[in-house]
Short mmCIF file of C-alpha atoms in Angstrom, two decimals:
data_model
loop_
_atom_site.label_atom_id
_atom_site.label_comp_id
_atom_site.label_asym_id
_atom_site.label_seq_id
_atom_site.Cartn_x
_atom_site.Cartn_y
_atom_site.Cartn_z
CA MET A 194 81.60 134.90 1.25
CA ALA A 195 83.28 135.98 4.50
CA GLY A 196 79.97 136.90 6.05
CA LYS A 197 78.68 133.39 5.42
CA VAL A 198 81.80 131.59 6.73
CA LEU A 199 81.79 133.06 10.23
CA PRO A 200 78.37 131.75 11.24
CA VAL A 201 79.36 128.31 9.95
CA CYS A 202 82.86 128.17 11.59
CA LYS A 203 82.01 129.67 15.01
CA PRO A 204 79.84 126.79 16.29
CA TYR A 205 82.48 124.24 15.31
CA PHE A 206 85.14 126.25 17.13
CA LEU A 207 83.07 126.32 20.34
CA LYS A 208 82.37 122.63 20.15
CA SER A 209 86.07 121.87 19.83
CA GLU A 210 86.83 123.95 22.97
CA ILE A 211 84.20 122.11 24.97
CA ILE A 212 85.49 118.74 23.84
CA THR A 213 89.05 119.70 24.77
CA GLY A 214 87.94 120.70 28.28
CA ILE A 215 86.10 117.47 28.75
CA LEU A 216 89.13 115.47 27.68
CA ARG A 217 91.31 117.34 30.15
CA ARG A 218 88.92 116.56 32.99
CA ILE A 219 88.83 112.91 32.00
CA ASN A 220 92.62 112.75 32.01
CA LYS A 221 92.80 114.28 35.52
CA THR A 222 90.15 111.94 36.84
CA SER A 223 91.89 108.94 35.37
CA LEU A 224 95.20 110.02 36.89
CA CYS A 225 93.65 110.37 40.36
CA THR A 226 91.92 107.02 40.03
CA VAL A 227 95.14 105.29 39.05
CA LEU A 228 97.03 106.97 41.91
CA LEU A 229 94.39 105.99 44.49
CA PHE A 230 94.31 102.43 43.20
CA SER A 231 98.11 102.19 43.43
CA VAL A 232 98.17 103.42 47.07
CA SER A 233 95.42 100.98 48.01
CA LEU A 234 97.22 98.11 46.30
CA ILE A 235 100.49 98.89 48.09
CA SER A 236 98.71 99.11 51.48
CA TYR A 237 96.99 95.81 50.83
CA PHE A 238 100.25 93.99 50.09
CA LEU A 239 101.94 95.59 53.13
CA LEU A 240 99.14 94.31 55.34
CA LEU A 241 99.41 90.83 53.85
CA SER A 242 103.15 90.79 54.44
CA ALA A 243 102.75 91.67 58.18
CA PRO A 244 102.83 88.76 60.67
CA TYR A 245 99.43 87.16 61.22
CA ASN A 246 99.70 87.40 65.00
CA TRP A 247 100.23 91.15 64.83
CA ARG A 248 97.11 91.65 62.76
CA LEU A 249 95.07 89.45 65.06
CA SER A 250 96.22 91.11 68.29
CA SER A 251 95.52 94.57 66.88
CA CYS A 252 91.96 93.61 66.06
CA GLN A 253 91.46 91.88 69.38
CA SER A 254 92.78 94.77 71.44
CA ALA A 255 90.53 97.22 69.61
CA THR A 256 87.53 95.00 70.31
CA ILE A 257 88.45 94.54 73.99
CA THR A 258 88.97 98.25 74.49
CA THR A 259 85.57 99.01 73.00
CA VAL A 260 83.78 96.44 75.15
CA ASP A 261 85.70 97.33 78.32
CA SER A 262 84.99 101.03 77.94
CA LEU A 263 81.28 100.25 78.21
CA GLN A 264 81.69 98.47 81.55
CA PRO A 265 81.32 100.33 84.83
CA THR A 266 84.54 100.83 86.77
CA ASN A 267 85.37 97.91 89.06
CA LEU A 268 88.32 96.72 91.14
CA SER A 269 90.04 95.17 88.13
CA HIS A 270 90.43 98.66 86.63
CA ILE A 271 92.38 99.97 89.64
CA VAL A 272 96.07 99.48 90.37
CA PHE A 273 97.31 100.26 93.89
CA GLY A 274 100.71 101.67 94.72
CA ILE A 275 101.46 101.34 98.44
CA GLY A 276 104.49 103.17 99.78
CA GLY A 277 106.34 101.19 102.43
CA SER A 278 109.64 100.49 104.07
CA ALA A 279 111.36 97.13 104.40
CA ARG A 280 112.13 97.97 108.02
CA THR A 281 108.55 98.70 109.08
CA TRP A 282 106.58 96.37 106.81
CA SER A 283 106.46 93.43 109.22
CA ARG A 284 104.88 95.69 111.83
CA ARG A 285 102.41 97.39 109.51
CA ARG A 286 101.50 94.69 107.04
CA GLY A 287 98.38 93.78 109.04
CA TYR A 288 96.76 97.04 107.98
CA SER A 289 97.13 96.22 104.29
CA GLU A 290 95.98 92.66 104.82
CA VAL A 291 92.73 93.92 106.38
CA TRP A 292 91.55 95.34 103.05
CA TRP A 293 93.70 93.68 100.38
CA ARG A 294 92.07 90.91 98.29
CA PRO A 295 94.73 88.94 96.41
CA SER A 296 92.37 87.39 93.89
CA GLU A 297 90.54 90.61 93.05
CA MET A 298 93.09 93.43 93.24
CA ARG A 299 96.19 94.54 91.39
CA GLY A 300 99.11 96.55 92.68
CA TYR A 301 102.36 96.53 94.63
CA VAL A 302 103.94 97.53 97.87
CA TRP A 303 106.87 99.69 96.76
CA LEU A 304 109.79 99.28 99.18
CA ASP A 305 113.10 101.09 99.58
CA GLU A 306 114.96 97.77 99.49
CA ALA A 307 114.27 94.05 99.33
CA PRO A 308 112.18 92.92 102.31
CA ILE A 309 113.75 91.34 105.36
CA GLU A 310 111.07 88.65 105.35
CA THR A 311 112.10 85.59 103.36
CA ASN A 312 108.53 84.28 103.11
CA TRP A 313 106.34 87.06 101.82
CA SER A 314 102.73 86.61 102.96
CA ALA A 315 100.25 85.64 100.26
CA ALA A 316 97.69 87.83 102.03
CA SER A 317 99.81 90.94 101.32
CA PRO A 318 100.14 92.81 98.03
CA PRO A 319 103.22 91.71 96.04
CA TRP A 320 106.31 93.91 96.44
CA ARG A 321 108.71 95.81 94.24
CA VAL A 322 111.74 97.96 94.99
CA LEU A 323 111.63 101.62 94.02
CA ALA A 324 114.55 102.87 92.00
CA ALA A 325 116.96 105.05 93.95
CA GLY A 326 116.17 108.73 93.73
CA THR A 327 118.54 111.32 92.31
CA ASP A 328 117.57 113.91 94.88
CA ARG A 329 120.23 116.51 95.58
CA TYR A 330 118.73 116.82 99.06
CA ALA A 331 119.92 113.55 100.60
CA GLU A 332 117.48 113.70 103.50
CA HIS A 333 114.59 113.83 101.01
CA SER A 334 115.69 110.93 98.80
CA ALA A 335 112.91 108.67 100.12
CA ALA A 336 110.34 111.27 99.08
CA ALA A 337 111.85 111.38 95.59
CA ARG A 338 111.40 107.63 95.25
CA MET A 339 107.87 107.66 96.66
CA ALA A 340 106.84 110.42 94.26
CA ARG A 341 107.59 108.06 91.40
CA ILE A 342 105.23 105.29 92.50
CA ALA A 343 102.44 106.39 90.17
CA THR A 344 104.65 106.82 87.12
CA ASP A 345 106.68 103.67 87.83
CA THR A 346 103.44 101.70 88.06
CA TYR A 347 102.18 103.32 84.86
CA GLY A 348 105.47 102.37 83.18
CA LEU A 349 104.77 98.68 83.83
CA GLY A 350 102.24 98.80 80.98
CA MET A 351 99.52 96.83 82.74
CA GLU A 352 96.38 96.25 80.66
CA GLY A 353 92.89 97.51 81.40
CA VAL A 354 93.98 100.14 83.93
CA ARG A 355 91.75 103.14 84.49
CA TRP A 356 93.02 104.43 87.82
CA PHE A 357 96.22 104.44 89.86
CA VAL A 358 95.62 104.75 93.61
CA MET A 359 98.42 105.64 96.00
CA GLY A 360 98.57 105.18 99.77
CA ASP A 361 100.92 104.33 102.64
CA ASP A 362 101.53 101.06 104.44
CA ASP A 363 99.44 102.35 107.35
CA THR A 364 96.52 103.32 105.11
CA VAL A 365 93.38 101.20 104.94
CA PHE A 366 91.08 101.43 101.93
CA PHE A 367 87.41 100.53 101.65
CA PRO A 368 87.47 99.02 98.15
CA GLU A 369 83.80 99.15 97.14
CA ASN A 370 83.53 102.77 98.19
CA LEU A 371 86.70 103.62 96.30
CA VAL A 372 85.13 102.09 93.19
CA ALA A 373 81.91 104.08 93.79
CA VAL A 374 83.88 107.34 93.96
CA LEU A 375 86.10 106.73 90.94
CA GLY A 376 83.15 105.45 88.92
CA LYS A 377 81.76 108.98 88.85
CA TYR A 378 84.69 110.24 86.77
CA ASP A 379 85.97 109.66 83.24
CA HIS A 380 89.38 107.97 83.41
CA GLU A 381 90.18 109.24 79.92
CA GLN A 382 90.24 112.76 81.33
CA ILE A 383 93.05 114.09 83.53
CA TYR A 384 91.88 113.71 87.14
CA TYR A 385 93.81 114.09 90.39
CA ILE A 386 91.47 113.06 93.23
CA GLY A 387 91.92 113.12 97.01
CA ALA A 388 91.51 115.38 100.02
CA PRO A 389 93.57 117.87 102.06
CA SER A 390 94.47 117.43 105.73
CA GLU A 391 91.97 117.70 108.58
CA SER A 392 94.36 119.99 110.50
CA VAL A 393 94.51 123.53 109.19
CA GLU A 394 98.10 123.91 110.38
CA GLN A 395 99.12 121.09 108.03
CA ASP A 396 97.24 122.63 105.10
CA GLU A 397 98.89 125.99 105.73
CA ILE A 398 102.35 124.42 105.79
CA HIS A 399 101.80 122.33 102.68
CA SER A 400 98.73 123.27 100.65
CA TYR A 401 94.96 123.40 100.85
CA GLY A 402 94.88 122.22 97.23
CA MET A 403 97.04 119.14 97.73
CA ALA A 404 95.91 115.53 98.10
CA PHE A 405 97.70 114.31 101.21
CA GLY A 406 99.33 111.05 100.21
CA GLY A 407 98.75 109.01 103.33
CA GLY A 408 95.01 109.48 103.01
CA GLY A 409 95.40 108.13 99.53
CA PHE A 410 94.85 109.79 96.20
CA ALA A 411 93.79 108.58 92.77
CA ILE A 412 94.96 109.68 89.35
CA SER A 413 93.30 108.67 86.11
CA TYR A 414 95.12 106.81 83.38
CA ALA A 415 95.23 110.01 81.34
CA ALA A 416 96.72 111.87 84.30
CA ALA A 417 99.35 109.18 84.82
CA ALA A 418 100.33 109.43 81.17
CA ALA A 419 100.70 113.21 81.43
CA LEU A 420 102.66 112.93 84.68
CA TYR A 421 104.94 110.28 83.19
CA GLY A 422 106.09 112.74 80.56
CA VAL A 423 107.18 115.46 82.98
CA ILE A 424 108.14 113.62 86.15
CA ASP A 425 111.93 113.71 85.79
CA GLY A 426 112.35 117.44 85.35
CA CYS A 427 109.51 118.19 87.74
CA LEU A 428 111.04 116.24 90.64
CA GLU A 429 114.36 117.94 90.04
CA ARG A 430 112.74 121.37 90.24
CA TYR A 431 110.93 120.55 93.49
CA ALA A 432 113.66 118.56 95.18
CA TYR A 433 113.50 120.87 98.20
CA PHE A 434 109.99 119.69 99.13
CA PHE A 435 109.83 117.38 102.12
CA GLY A 436 106.99 115.08 101.07
CA SER A 437 106.35 113.00 97.99
CA ASP A 438 102.73 114.18 97.88
CA GLN A 439 103.93 117.79 97.75
CA ARG A 440 106.02 116.99 94.71
CA VAL A 441 103.21 115.18 92.91
CA HIS A 442 100.93 118.13 93.61
CA ALA A 443 103.55 120.55 92.25
CA CYS A 444 103.85 118.48 89.08
CA PHE A 445 100.11 118.54 88.55
CA SER A 446 100.17 122.29 89.13
CA GLU A 447 102.60 122.59 86.23
CA LEU A 448 100.18 120.53 84.14
CA GLY A 449 97.36 122.87 85.17
CA VAL A 450 95.40 120.13 86.92
CA PRO A 451 93.64 121.07 90.19
CA LEU A 452 92.70 118.70 92.98
CA THR A 453 89.25 117.14 92.71
CA ARG A 454 88.16 116.85 96.34
CA GLU A 455 86.44 113.78 97.72
CA PRO A 456 85.75 113.99 101.49
CA GLY A 457 85.92 110.21 101.99
CA PHE A 458 89.74 110.20 101.73
CA HIS A 459 91.01 110.71 105.29
CA GLN A 460 94.58 111.73 106.02
CA VAL A 461 93.73 111.67 109.76
CA ASP A 462 96.23 114.35 110.70
CA LEU A 463 94.82 114.09 114.21
CA ARG A 464 96.03 112.89 117.59
CA ARG A 465 94.53 110.87 120.43
CA ASP A 466 90.90 109.80 119.88
CA VAL A 467 89.27 110.19 116.44
CA TYR A 468 85.90 109.00 117.74
CA GLY A 469 84.22 112.35 117.19
CA MET A 470 85.13 112.49 113.51
CA LEU A 471 84.05 108.90 112.79
CA ALA A 472 80.79 109.26 114.69
CA ALA A 473 79.71 112.19 112.47
CA HIS A 474 81.11 111.29 109.06
CA PRO A 475 80.11 113.53 106.14
CA VAL A 476 77.45 112.32 103.72
CA ALA A 477 80.01 110.68 101.44
CA PRO A 478 81.42 107.17 101.04
CA LEU A 479 84.22 106.24 103.45
CA VAL A 480 87.23 105.63 101.18
CA SER A 481 90.34 105.53 103.39
CA LEU A 482 91.84 106.05 106.84
CA HIS A 483 95.49 106.89 107.49
CA HIS A 484 97.76 107.45 110.52
CA ILE A 485 95.84 104.81 112.45
CA ASP A 486 99.07 103.94 114.24
CA PHE A 487 99.05 107.36 115.88
CA VAL A 488 95.55 107.42 117.38
CA HIS A 489 93.72 105.40 120.01
CA PRO A 490 91.93 102.21 118.90
CA ILE A 491 88.78 103.40 117.19
CA SER A 492 86.69 101.17 119.46
CA PRO A 493 87.37 100.78 123.20
CA LEU A 494 85.90 97.28 123.06
CA PHE A 495 89.21 96.04 121.62
CA PRO A 496 92.77 96.35 122.95
CA SER A 497 94.47 96.90 119.59
CA GLN A 498 93.80 99.13 116.61
CA LEU A 499 93.98 96.19 114.23
CA ASP A 500 91.26 94.28 116.11
CA ALA A 501 89.06 97.37 116.16
CA LEU A 502 89.54 97.87 112.42
CA ARG A 503 88.66 94.25 111.69
CA THR A 504 85.30 94.79 113.37
CA LEU A 505 84.63 97.87 111.25
CA PHE A 506 85.55 95.93 108.12
CA ASN A 507 83.25 93.06 109.12
CA ALA A 508 80.40 95.55 108.97
CA ALA A 509 81.75 97.17 105.80
CA ARG A 510 81.73 93.84 103.97
CA THR A 511 77.99 93.42 104.57
CA ASP A 512 77.01 96.95 103.49
CA PRO A 513 80.02 98.94 102.18
CA ALA A 514 78.15 102.03 101.03
CA ARG A 515 76.48 102.50 104.44
CA THR A 516 79.69 102.32 106.50
CA LEU A 517 79.90 105.25 108.97
CA GLN A 518 76.84 106.89 107.41
CA GLN A 519 74.98 108.93 109.98
CA SER A 520 71.24 108.73 110.59
CA ILE A 521 69.32 110.84 113.11
CA CYS A 522 66.01 110.07 114.78
CA TYR A 523 64.09 110.71 118.01
CA LEU A 524 62.40 108.74 120.76
CA THR A 525 59.28 110.28 122.23
CA GLY A 526 58.13 110.02 125.80
CA ARG A 527 54.38 110.12 125.98
CA SER A 528 54.39 109.72 129.74
CA SER A 529 57.23 112.13 130.53
CA PRO A 530 59.22 114.84 128.70
CA ALA A 531 62.31 113.30 130.32
CA LEU A 532 61.89 110.39 127.91
CA ASN A 533 62.23 112.56 124.80
CA TRP A 534 65.60 111.39 123.48
CA SER A 535 67.78 111.99 120.43
CA VAL A 536 69.65 109.20 118.65
CA SER A 537 72.58 109.45 116.24
CA VAL A 538 73.73 106.31 114.41
CA SER A 539 77.10 106.01 112.70
CA TRP A 540 76.34 102.73 110.96
CA GLY A 541 78.79 99.92 111.60
CA TYR A 542 80.58 101.87 114.31
CA THR A 543 78.69 103.66 117.09
CA VAL A 544 75.38 104.96 118.41
CA GLN A 545 75.00 108.08 120.55
CA LEU A 546 71.97 108.39 122.84
CA TYR A 547 71.09 111.86 124.17
CA PRO A 548 68.51 111.93 126.99
CA TRP A 549 67.28 115.26 125.61
CA ILE A 550 66.40 116.75 122.21
CA VAL A 551 69.32 117.91 120.06
CA GLU A 552 68.82 119.56 116.68
CA PRO A 553 70.19 117.74 113.61
CA ASN A 554 72.46 120.66 112.71
CA GLN A 555 74.25 120.01 116.02
CA LEU A 556 74.28 116.22 115.83
CA GLU A 557 76.01 116.30 112.45
CA VAL A 558 78.94 118.26 113.93
CA PRO A 559 81.75 116.03 115.33
CA PHE A 560 82.72 116.13 118.98
CA ARG A 561 86.25 117.46 119.43
CA THR A 562 87.74 114.32 120.94
CA PHE A 563 91.06 114.83 119.11
CA LYS A 564 93.94 117.28 118.83
CA THR A 565 95.81 118.75 115.88
CA TRP A 566 98.58 116.69 114.32
CA ARG A 567 101.58 118.91 114.86
CA SER A 568 100.85 121.08 117.89
CA PHE A 569 98.38 118.89 119.86
CA ARG A 570 95.97 121.83 120.08
CA LYS A 571 92.18 122.07 119.96
CA GLY A 572 92.21 123.36 116.41
CA PRO A 573 91.59 124.79 113.99
CA PHE A 574 90.39 121.97 111.77
CA GLY A 575 89.11 121.81 108.23
CA PHE A 576 85.58 121.11 109.49
CA ASN A 577 83.34 122.31 112.31
CA THR A 578 83.66 120.70 115.74
CA ARG A 579 81.80 121.01 119.03
CA GLU A 580 83.04 120.79 122.58
CA LEU A 581 82.52 117.60 124.56
CA ALA A 582 81.45 118.35 128.10
CA PRO A 583 84.11 117.55 130.73
CA PRO A 584 83.83 114.46 132.96
CA ASP A 585 82.44 116.47 135.88
CA LEU A 586 79.37 117.39 133.78
CA PRO A 587 78.03 113.93 132.89
CA CYS A 588 74.48 115.21 132.35
CA LYS A 589 75.71 117.10 129.27
CA ARG A 590 77.30 114.07 127.63
CA PRO A 591 75.49 111.47 125.50
CA LEU A 592 75.65 107.76 126.24
CA ARG A 593 77.80 105.75 123.81
CA PHE A 594 77.37 102.32 122.23
CA PHE A 595 79.93 100.52 120.03
CA LEU A 596 79.47 97.86 117.38
CA ASP A 597 79.49 94.40 118.90
CA ARG A 598 77.83 92.13 116.34
CA VAL A 599 76.81 92.10 112.67
CA ALA A 600 74.14 89.78 111.23
CA ASP A 601 73.74 89.56 107.48
CA GLY A 602 70.19 88.72 106.40
CA SER A 603 68.75 88.06 102.95
CA ASN A 604 67.13 91.50 102.67
CA GLY A 605 69.22 93.56 105.04
CA THR A 606 71.50 93.69 108.04
CA VAL A 607 71.18 93.82 111.81
CA THR A 608 73.97 95.49 113.76
CA GLU A 609 74.11 95.44 117.56
CA TYR A 610 75.88 98.06 119.65
CA LYS A 611 77.05 97.58 123.21
CA SER A 612 77.06 100.28 125.90
CA PHE A 613 80.46 101.68 126.79
CA GLY A 614 81.27 104.87 128.67
CA TRP A 615 83.69 107.64 127.83
CA GLY A 616 86.38 106.13 130.02
CA ASP A 617 87.00 109.20 132.16
CA GLU A 618 83.78 109.34 134.17
CA ASN A 619 84.14 110.44 137.79
CA LYS A 620 80.42 110.54 138.63
CA GLU A 621 77.01 109.65 137.21
CA CYS A 622 74.16 111.89 136.15
CA ASP A 623 71.17 111.61 138.48
CA GLU A 624 68.55 113.29 136.29
CA PRO A 625 65.40 111.24 135.46
CA GLY A 626 66.05 111.07 131.73
CA PHE A 627 69.62 109.89 132.30
CA ARG A 628 68.61 107.27 134.82
CA ALA A 629 66.20 105.77 132.27
CA ALA A 630 68.72 106.03 129.42
CA ALA A 631 71.46 104.44 131.54
CA ARG A 632 69.36 101.28 131.73
CA VAL A 633 69.81 100.77 127.98
CA GLU A 634 72.52 98.18 127.43
CA ARG A 635 72.17 97.42 123.72
CA VAL A 636 70.95 99.07 120.53
CA ARG A 637 69.84 97.02 117.53
CA VAL A 638 69.83 98.68 114.11
CA PHE A 639 67.94 97.24 111.13
CA ALA A 640 68.74 98.45 107.63
CA GLN A 641 68.36 97.41 104.04
CA ARG A 642 71.58 97.42 102.06
CA MET A 643 72.43 100.76 100.57
CA ASP A 644 72.72 100.80 96.79
CA PRO A 645 76.25 101.99 95.80
CA LYS A 646 74.62 103.96 92.98
CA VAL A 647 73.24 106.29 95.63
CA TRP A 648 76.60 108.10 95.48
CA GLN A 649 75.87 109.08 91.88
CA LYS A 650 72.89 111.09 93.11
CA ALA A 651 72.63 114.24 95.15
CA PRO A 652 73.90 113.44 98.69
CA ARG A 653 71.28 113.11 101.41
CA ARG A 654 71.43 111.66 104.91
CA GLN A 655 69.05 108.75 105.44
CA CYS A 656 66.31 108.81 108.06
CA CYS A 657 65.55 106.40 110.89
CA ASP A 658 62.80 105.43 113.34
CA ALA A 659 63.45 104.36 116.93
CA ARG A 660 61.56 102.72 119.77
CA ARG A 661 62.28 101.44 123.28
CA LYS A 662 61.79 97.80 124.10
CA THR A 663 59.37 97.15 126.92
CA ASP A 664 62.14 95.99 129.23
CA GLY A 665 63.80 99.41 128.94
CA GLU A 666 67.19 97.77 128.40
CA SER A 667 67.38 97.99 124.62
CA ILE A 668 66.43 100.21 121.72
CA GLU A 669 65.55 99.19 118.17
CA ILE A 670 66.22 101.46 115.20
CA ARG A 671 65.15 101.09 111.59
CA ILE A 672 67.12 103.04 108.97
CA ARG A 673 65.33 103.92 105.75
CA GLU A 674 65.32 106.41 102.92
CA CYS A 675 63.75 109.74 103.72
CA GLY A 676 60.55 110.83 102.06
CA LEU A 677 60.82 113.43 99.31
CA ARG A 678 59.74 116.34 101.52
CA GLU A 679 60.37 114.69 104.87
CA SER A 680 62.32 116.50 107.55
CA VAL A 681 63.48 114.94 110.80
CA HIS A 682 61.16 117.03 112.93
CA SER A 683 58.09 116.53 110.75
CA ARG A 684 58.61 112.81 111.14
CA TYR A 685 59.21 113.29 114.86
CA GLU A 686 55.81 114.95 115.25
CA PHE A 687 54.15 112.21 113.21
CA PHE A 688 55.61 109.43 115.33
CA LEU A 689 54.27 111.06 118.46
CA LYS A 690 50.86 109.83 117.31
CA SER A 691 51.59 106.65 115.36
CA ILE A 692 54.69 104.49 115.30
CA SER A 693 54.89 100.80 114.57
CA PHE A 694 57.84 98.45 114.37
CA ARG A 695 55.96 95.34 113.44
CA ARG A 696 57.56 95.51 109.99
CA ILE A 697 61.11 95.34 111.34
CA GLY A 698 61.21 91.55 111.29
CA ARG A 699 60.41 91.56 107.57
CA LEU A 700 63.84 93.01 106.82
CA LEU A 701 65.52 89.74 107.81
#
């Protein structure tokens, strides 16, 4: 009997074990389902009990952030922090008013105390007073306050900010070019953008890796957030530094963030005449100029620096991306080698006419018309320079022309440049080429507007074509994009045989 029971009982035993396992799994699943349902139900009632306005604003802000993040960077995404002094603002405010646009820009002039002026100009940025510093070095307390401009501005909680841009009250910015530069970078990453000094002696004293504050520097929203979290202790550790920009740089060093260099930010740690630097600007958008109170007026056609700057900005408003961009071309003399001339255009500023042929790799090097900031020496500088021949060697100097008029056409611009000497001439050059070139009184430059998106591409200097007018008293130049494989000299050889300017009028 036992042998017959086992085969009968074993299957029923196995079936009972399987059923028990299934029931256990069902119980666990049911428990999880009930728990999940309970959590969901509690969350639902919590959401319903929250104020309606809170729920609406949360949804709206998420939608706005998503839409805004898809838009290219523009002026509304930038907040400016301008460091100033109540005592000097009335004298320097004209520089800010040259570039500031009240209806389009956001930011503040941060002062050490309430302004002396009772009627603050509507053409100036609004003002705020920086909190007093806690610097243990009393003579550096102003620097401690200035170093907080970025974080104090961040602390205001302004909406839609991508970039914080700092500068001084004697700094001028070129807004469209600033937007073009910052638009290349992701504001959600930690960026610290600017440029070192032009004078090597200044870089050696401070740092080659520091953005000099007067030339302006930009930090992304993410960088401002990171800086905000460490600024108090950081400024205390570096209280012995003289400048606010040194302290900001030291704080970013602690965060492990290097300087991202953009050559269009100009500290202008130079003395006397900065003509040479502006006449051979690098192939990069002009973003800022600083220390303009300490150099000669950039154009000798005007008695004051402010008047000279206004003329440059008049040109910049018609074609911002092209401002100070250099183009090089040649005039050929079929009848005489003495009429083979070189032309360098710094758009919106100056034209140089050489009554001989000069290679492009020389023309793109600035004349050393300036001195170093601290020692008033001939260098060294952070870029190459070339010597300008002395006044007693006029045949080795080019003729100069300065911007006199800007005409804004439907398809392009016409800029006219007026002849003006170097100001220290003691005799004239009597060579044939110079005598012919000296007859030229005006240069007209035709150009289509440069697309700001060009700065998102590999940098390349644009080309130009030039011709003499029959009266010999003017020259016309047409700036254009270079051909894919075009070099200046290949074009020069081509124009020896065929050159036509009949299409110039079509630009207007």
